[in-house]
């Protein structure tokens, strides 16, 4: 089996969420081209519609988000459901904190176990009133929004969801909101706010960065957002092409923002034949076509803590690739993986071991000893996590027989047509 051809994978999930949320706060219509239609992004759309946002879905698939300004949303008369989406929940907490109304936000079984205090705590410092189980750590959360004031916050985990929640709250607040990060987390919120003419400052520090926004500031509408292909979805095909002999794949229109393309850079460092072609910029984001070929001489690598944010969602997949590289791969500083849609360290180690790989579990990462043949014929436990399901589909392609996923349908969270696209480029 090999991977051959061209593929434009679905659009970026992070940018698609932000197009709805920032579009909702803007004053004027936003035209969104190539918006990602998946379970997570549809959850965001539904949440904002429940607060009175009008969104027109054109026959062409384009969206018109009819934002009417920072304080134009209205009190929802039902519980808002972010379903499986941490981005919907955390970014929306930043918005709700500032609205002059009451709202209750919940999520599915996985999301109701994930920590929210990381956003709730600084939002409370800004003056928000939020309550829920474990002192406001777990959904469902009740938010009574109101006037906020700017704060200075150190975002120790370099979480883009936390930073984004605070910047969105900061737009509504009196005074300046400052978020410092030890290393830059994905910066789509900052780029999109700039597209909407928000005056926002990013200051490089000796160690890390500082992002500042002065409130209140009304984002200007009337903009167009083009959403590029999601590098986190493209990654599965890039990995499959690297691993399967005879493969040659062109991934079109991929977002290659340096806060997101860490996986591609790490693959190259491992010896993968991967290049960016036709680099260009659209809606303030860098994109390129990514050409990938079968790469027979992969070497183990180290992933350092400061490299983690730019490849956080691709680390389970990197571990799969590492089983096919000569030598040892060490991933450290990635404890955040334990509080994603599933405990991704546990899920990755458990499933890789089932397939015969030699893996060691660390509190904040993994050690993978390559190169080991992978065994097929096993049942993969996805824990309902889309990225585990797709990473182990790739593992199944390089194994000596196919694997079975306990819940293949969970891929719909970010990539509803994943298996169809795989069929398109997988050749006997
Ligand atoms: C996201 C940020 C990351 C990432 C998630 C999407 C975003 O989470 O894992 O899939 O769109 O801001 P953290 O900010 O919690 O690291």
PDB file of C-alpha atoms in Angstrom, residues 16-196:
ATOM      1  CA  UNK A  16     -13.161  28.125  11.961  1.00  0.00           C
ATOM      2  CA  UNK A  17     -14.173  28.446  15.632  1.00  0.00           C
ATOM      3  CA  UNK A  18     -12.666  31.925  15.783  1.00  0.00           C
ATOM      4  CA  UNK A  19     -14.396  33.046  12.580  1.00  0.00           C
ATOM      5  CA  UNK A  20     -17.767  32.494  14.285  1.00  0.00           C
ATOM      6  CA  UNK A  21     -16.795  33.897  17.676  1.00  0.00           C
ATOM      7  CA  UNK A  22     -14.903  36.989  16.505  1.00  0.00           C
ATOM      8  CA  UNK A  23     -17.417  37.447  13.668  1.00  0.00           C
ATOM      9  CA  UNK A  24     -20.183  37.464  16.302  1.00  0.00           C
ATOM     10  CA  UNK A  25     -18.460  40.278  18.216  1.00  0.00           C
ATOM     11  CA  UNK A  26     -17.678  42.369  15.123  1.00  0.00           C
ATOM     12  CA  UNK A  27     -19.927  45.134  13.916  1.00  0.00           C
ATOM     13  CA  UNK A  28     -20.929  44.144  10.374  1.00  0.00           C
ATOM     14  CA  UNK A  29     -21.061  41.001   8.257  1.00  0.00           C
ATOM     15  CA  UNK A  30     -18.102  38.628   7.937  1.00  0.00           C
ATOM     16  CA  UNK A  31     -17.865  36.404   4.867  1.00  0.00           C
ATOM     17  CA  UNK A  32     -16.210  33.095   5.762  1.00  0.00           C
ATOM     18  CA  UNK A  33     -14.900  31.006   2.885  1.00  0.00           C
ATOM     19  CA  UNK A  34     -14.066  27.312   3.338  1.00  0.00           C
ATOM     20  CA  UNK A  35     -15.423  27.144   6.869  1.00  0.00           C
ATOM     21  CA  UNK A  36     -14.902  23.714   8.472  1.00  0.00           C
ATOM     22  CA  UNK A  37     -18.151  21.840   8.969  1.00  0.00           C
ATOM     23  CA  UNK A  38     -17.454  19.334  11.753  1.00  0.00           C
ATOM     24  CA  UNK A  39     -19.007  18.350  15.065  1.00  0.00           C
ATOM     25  CA  UNK A  40     -16.802  20.775  17.063  1.00  0.00           C
ATOM     26  CA  UNK A  41     -17.285  23.840  14.875  1.00  0.00           C
ATOM     27  CA  UNK A  42     -21.023  23.160  14.525  1.00  0.00           C
ATOM     28  CA  UNK A  43     -21.193  23.211  18.328  1.00  0.00           C
ATOM     29  CA  UNK A  44     -19.750  26.748  18.247  1.00  0.00           C
ATOM     30  CA  UNK A  45     -22.212  27.816  15.561  1.00  0.00           C
ATOM     31  CA  UNK A  46     -25.142  26.472  17.594  1.00  0.00           C
ATOM     32  CA  UNK A  47     -23.969  28.146  20.823  1.00  0.00           C
ATOM     33  CA  UNK A  48     -23.765  31.591  19.188  1.00  0.00           C
ATOM     34  CA  UNK A  49     -27.068  31.138  17.341  1.00  0.00           C
ATOM     35  CA  UNK A  50     -28.657  30.408  20.711  1.00  0.00           C
ATOM     36  CA  UNK A  51     -27.436  33.821  21.788  1.00  0.00           C
ATOM     37  CA  UNK A  52     -29.147  35.465  18.837  1.00  0.00           C
ATOM     38  CA  UNK A  53     -26.307  35.529  16.289  1.00  0.00           C
ATOM     39  CA  UNK A  54     -27.538  35.311  12.718  1.00  0.00           C
ATOM     40  CA  UNK A  55     -25.432  33.215  10.378  1.00  0.00           C
ATOM     41  CA  UNK A  56     -26.445  32.689   6.773  1.00  0.00           C
ATOM     42  CA  UNK A  57     -25.251  29.462   5.172  1.00  0.00           C
ATOM     43  CA  UNK A  58     -24.959  30.076   1.441  1.00  0.00           C
ATOM     44  CA  UNK A  59     -25.444  27.340  -1.151  1.00  0.00           C
ATOM     45  CA  UNK A  60     -21.779  27.717  -2.057  1.00  0.00           C
ATOM     46  CA  UNK A  61     -20.967  26.630   1.500  1.00  0.00           C
ATOM     47  CA  UNK A  62     -19.783  30.097   2.487  1.00  0.00           C
ATOM     48  CA  UNK A  63     -21.011  31.584   5.732  1.00  0.00           C
ATOM     49  CA  UNK A  64     -22.102  35.121   6.414  1.00  0.00           C
ATOM     50  CA  UNK A  65     -21.685  35.837  10.115  1.00  0.00           C
ATOM     51  CA  UNK A  66     -23.897  38.811  10.927  1.00  0.00           C
ATOM     52  CA  UNK A  67     -22.123  40.309  13.901  1.00  0.00           C
ATOM     53  CA  UNK A  68     -23.770  43.345  15.465  1.00  0.00           C
ATOM     54  CA  UNK A  69     -21.137  44.392  17.957  1.00  0.00           C
ATOM     55  CA  UNK A  70     -19.540  43.489  21.292  1.00  0.00           C
ATOM     56  CA  UNK A  71     -22.755  43.721  23.306  1.00  0.00           C
ATOM     57  CA  UNK A  72     -25.275  42.499  20.729  1.00  0.00           C
ATOM     58  CA  UNK A  73     -25.673  38.912  21.938  1.00  0.00           C
ATOM     59  CA  UNK A  74     -28.720  38.089  24.028  1.00  0.00           C
ATOM     60  CA  UNK A  75     -29.372  35.910  27.040  1.00  0.00           C
ATOM     61  CA  UNK A  76     -29.828  32.273  25.947  1.00  0.00           C
ATOM     62  CA  UNK A  77     -32.987  30.604  27.272  1.00  0.00           C
ATOM     63  CA  UNK A  78     -31.397  27.147  27.235  1.00  0.00           C
ATOM     64  CA  UNK A  79     -28.150  25.589  28.411  1.00  0.00           C
ATOM     65  CA  UNK A  80     -25.355  26.159  25.886  1.00  0.00           C
ATOM     66  CA  UNK A  81     -23.680  22.894  24.846  1.00  0.00           C
ATOM     67  CA  UNK A  82     -20.054  22.929  23.669  1.00  0.00           C
ATOM     68  CA  UNK A  83     -20.252  19.122  23.207  1.00  0.00           C
ATOM     69  CA  UNK A  84     -16.689  17.728  22.771  1.00  0.00           C
ATOM     70  CA  UNK A  85     -15.074  21.083  22.053  1.00  0.00           C
ATOM     71  CA  UNK A  86     -12.654  22.622  24.540  1.00  0.00           C
ATOM     72  CA  UNK A  87     -12.109  25.581  22.226  1.00  0.00           C
ATOM     73  CA  UNK A  88     -15.862  26.365  22.114  1.00  0.00           C
ATOM     74  CA  UNK A  89     -16.102  26.156  25.898  1.00  0.00           C
ATOM     75  CA  UNK A  90     -12.990  28.078  26.907  1.00  0.00           C
ATOM     76  CA  UNK A  91     -13.182  30.866  24.322  1.00  0.00           C
ATOM     77  CA  UNK A  92     -16.901  31.292  25.001  1.00  0.00           C
ATOM     78  CA  UNK A  93     -16.268  31.620  28.732  1.00  0.00           C
ATOM     79  CA  UNK A  94     -14.197  34.695  27.850  1.00  0.00           C
ATOM     80  CA  UNK A  95     -17.104  36.124  25.861  1.00  0.00           C
ATOM     81  CA  UNK A  96     -19.814  35.208  28.385  1.00  0.00           C
ATOM     82  CA  UNK A  97     -17.848  36.736  31.265  1.00  0.00           C
ATOM     83  CA  UNK A  98     -18.375  40.173  29.716  1.00  0.00           C
ATOM     84  CA  UNK A  99     -22.014  39.910  28.568  1.00  0.00           C
ATOM     85  CA  UNK A 100     -24.717  41.598  30.637  1.00  0.00           C
ATOM     86  CA  UNK A 101     -26.679  38.349  31.079  1.00  0.00           C
ATOM     87  CA  UNK A 102     -26.789  34.897  32.653  1.00  0.00           C
ATOM     88  CA  UNK A 103     -25.772  31.709  30.837  1.00  0.00           C
ATOM     89  CA  UNK A 104     -25.056  28.074  31.635  1.00  0.00           C
ATOM     90  CA  UNK A 105     -22.450  26.256  29.581  1.00  0.00           C
ATOM     91  CA  UNK A 106     -21.973  22.482  29.461  1.00  0.00           C
ATOM     92  CA  UNK A 107     -20.332  19.792  27.328  1.00  0.00           C
ATOM     93  CA  UNK A 108     -20.237  16.037  26.676  1.00  0.00           C
ATOM     94  CA  UNK A 109     -18.851  13.390  29.073  1.00  0.00           C
ATOM     95  CA  UNK A 110     -15.259  14.131  28.032  1.00  0.00           C
ATOM     96  CA  UNK A 111     -15.510  17.920  28.178  1.00  0.00           C
ATOM     97  CA  UNK A 112     -17.265  17.844  31.560  1.00  0.00           C
ATOM     98  CA  UNK A 113     -14.117  16.226  32.960  1.00  0.00           C
ATOM     99  CA  UNK A 114     -11.676  18.787  31.516  1.00  0.00           C
ATOM    100  CA  UNK A 115     -10.246  21.628  33.638  1.00  0.00           C
ATOM    101  CA  UNK A 116     -11.851  25.045  33.206  1.00  0.00           C
ATOM    102  CA  UNK A 117     -10.313  26.797  36.221  1.00  0.00           C
ATOM    103  CA  UNK A 118      -7.389  27.833  34.007  1.00  0.00           C
ATOM    104  CA  UNK A 119      -9.775  30.314  32.321  1.00  0.00           C
ATOM    105  CA  UNK A 120     -12.254  30.805  35.143  1.00  0.00           C
ATOM    106  CA  UNK A 121      -9.593  31.987  37.609  1.00  0.00           C
ATOM    107  CA  UNK A 122      -8.193  34.867  35.536  1.00  0.00           C
ATOM    108  CA  UNK A 123     -11.700  35.761  34.328  1.00  0.00           C
ATOM    109  CA  UNK A 124     -12.782  36.076  37.957  1.00  0.00           C
ATOM    110  CA  UNK A 125      -9.791  38.338  38.514  1.00  0.00           C
ATOM    111  CA  UNK A 126     -11.153  40.512  35.703  1.00  0.00           C
ATOM    112  CA  UNK A 127     -14.430  40.721  37.645  1.00  0.00           C
ATOM    113  CA  UNK A 128     -16.449  37.839  36.185  1.00  0.00           C
ATOM    114  CA  UNK A 129     -18.867  35.796  38.212  1.00  0.00           C
ATOM    115  CA  UNK A 130     -18.585  32.079  37.375  1.00  0.00           C
ATOM    116  CA  UNK A 131     -19.640  29.077  39.442  1.00  0.00           C
ATOM    117  CA  UNK A 132     -19.756  25.322  39.051  1.00  0.00           C
ATOM    118  CA  UNK A 133     -18.529  22.005  40.468  1.00  0.00           C
ATOM    119  CA  UNK A 134     -15.052  21.885  42.084  1.00  0.00           C
ATOM    120  CA  UNK A 135     -15.141  25.620  42.724  1.00  0.00           C
ATOM    121  CA  UNK A 136     -15.820  26.432  39.087  1.00  0.00           C
ATOM    122  CA  UNK A 137     -13.386  23.964  37.509  1.00  0.00           C
ATOM    123  CA  UNK A 138     -15.878  21.668  35.801  1.00  0.00           C
ATOM    124  CA  UNK A 139     -18.731  22.180  33.366  1.00  0.00           C
ATOM    125  CA  UNK A 140     -21.584  22.834  33.618  1.00  0.00           C
ATOM    126  CA  UNK A 141     -20.651  26.377  34.597  1.00  0.00           C
ATOM    127  CA  UNK A 142     -23.022  29.217  35.392  1.00  0.00           C
ATOM    128  CA  UNK A 143     -21.802  32.619  34.257  1.00  0.00           C
ATOM    129  CA  UNK A 144     -23.301  35.943  35.205  1.00  0.00           C
ATOM    130  CA  UNK A 145     -21.473  38.340  32.942  1.00  0.00           C
ATOM    131  CA  UNK A 146     -20.825  41.962  33.689  1.00  0.00           C
ATOM    132  CA  UNK A 147     -18.307  44.804  33.523  1.00  0.00           C
ATOM    133  CA  UNK A 148     -14.680  43.607  33.470  1.00  0.00           C
ATOM    134  CA  UNK A 149     -11.315  45.246  34.047  1.00  0.00           C
ATOM    135  CA  UNK A 150      -8.021  44.408  32.339  1.00  0.00           C
ATOM    136  CA  UNK A 151      -5.436  42.275  34.153  1.00  0.00           C
ATOM    137  CA  UNK A 152      -1.866  41.069  33.622  1.00  0.00           C
ATOM    138  CA  UNK A 153      -1.751  37.295  33.440  1.00  0.00           C
ATOM    139  CA  UNK A 154       1.094  34.792  33.104  1.00  0.00           C
ATOM    140  CA  UNK A 155      -0.096  31.915  30.898  1.00  0.00           C
ATOM    141  CA  UNK A 156       2.282  29.298  32.316  1.00  0.00           C
ATOM    142  CA  UNK A 157       1.064  26.386  30.175  1.00  0.00           C
ATOM    143  CA  UNK A 158       1.164  28.498  26.966  1.00  0.00           C
ATOM    144  CA  UNK A 159      -2.458  27.562  26.271  1.00  0.00           C
ATOM    145  CA  UNK A 160      -3.981  29.329  23.270  1.00  0.00           C
ATOM    146  CA  UNK A 161      -7.448  28.686  24.616  1.00  0.00           C
ATOM    147  CA  UNK A 162      -6.656  30.531  27.846  1.00  0.00           C
ATOM    148  CA  UNK A 163      -4.918  33.386  26.015  1.00  0.00           C
ATOM    149  CA  UNK A 164      -7.816  33.700  23.567  1.00  0.00           C
ATOM    150  CA  UNK A 165     -10.464  33.703  26.298  1.00  0.00           C
ATOM    151  CA  UNK A 166      -8.651  36.544  28.078  1.00  0.00           C
ATOM    152  CA  UNK A 167      -8.109  38.573  24.901  1.00  0.00           C
ATOM    153  CA  UNK A 168     -11.808  38.221  23.978  1.00  0.00           C
ATOM    154  CA  UNK A 169     -12.813  39.265  27.496  1.00  0.00           C
ATOM    155  CA  UNK A 170     -10.206  42.042  27.283  1.00  0.00           C
ATOM    156  CA  UNK A 171     -11.908  43.521  24.206  1.00  0.00           C
ATOM    157  CA  UNK A 172     -14.930  44.259  26.405  1.00  0.00           C
ATOM    158  CA  UNK A 173     -12.975  45.294  29.530  1.00  0.00           C
ATOM    159  CA  UNK A 174     -11.892  48.658  30.896  1.00  0.00           C
ATOM    160  CA  UNK A 175      -8.119  49.080  30.693  1.00  0.00           C
ATOM    161  CA  UNK A 176      -5.385  46.888  29.259  1.00  0.00           C
ATOM    162  CA  UNK A 177      -5.374  43.092  29.326  1.00  0.00           C
ATOM    163  CA  UNK A 178      -1.911  41.550  29.142  1.00  0.00           C
ATOM    164  CA  UNK A 179      -1.125  37.876  28.612  1.00  0.00           C
ATOM    165  CA  UNK A 180       2.454  36.708  28.945  1.00  0.00           C
ATOM    166  CA  UNK A 181       3.504  33.289  27.649  1.00  0.00           C
ATOM    167  CA  UNK A 182       6.773  31.390  28.183  1.00  0.00           C
ATOM    168  CA  UNK A 183       6.582  30.501  24.467  1.00  0.00           C
ATOM    169  CA  UNK A 184       4.116  31.637  21.835  1.00  0.00           C
ATOM    170  CA  UNK A 185       1.016  29.446  21.623  1.00  0.00           C
ATOM    171  CA  UNK A 186      -1.071  29.371  18.436  1.00  0.00           C
ATOM    172  CA  UNK A 187      -1.774  32.983  17.553  1.00  0.00           C
ATOM    173  CA  UNK A 188      -4.902  32.797  15.352  1.00  0.00           C
ATOM    174  CA  UNK A 189      -6.912  34.973  17.735  1.00  0.00           C
ATOM    175  CA  UNK A 190      -4.321  37.749  17.547  1.00  0.00           C
ATOM    176  CA  UNK A 191      -4.071  37.515  13.748  1.00  0.00           C
ATOM    177  CA  UNK A 192      -7.833  37.511  13.268  1.00  0.00           C
ATOM    178  CA  UNK A 193      -8.378  40.392  15.673  1.00  0.00           C
ATOM    179  CA  UNK A 194      -5.813  42.375  13.668  1.00  0.00           C
ATOM    180  CA  UNK A 195      -7.735  41.506  10.492  1.00  0.00           C
ATOM    181  CA  UNK A 196     -10.759  43.063  12.243  1.00  0.00           C
TER     182      UNK A 196
END
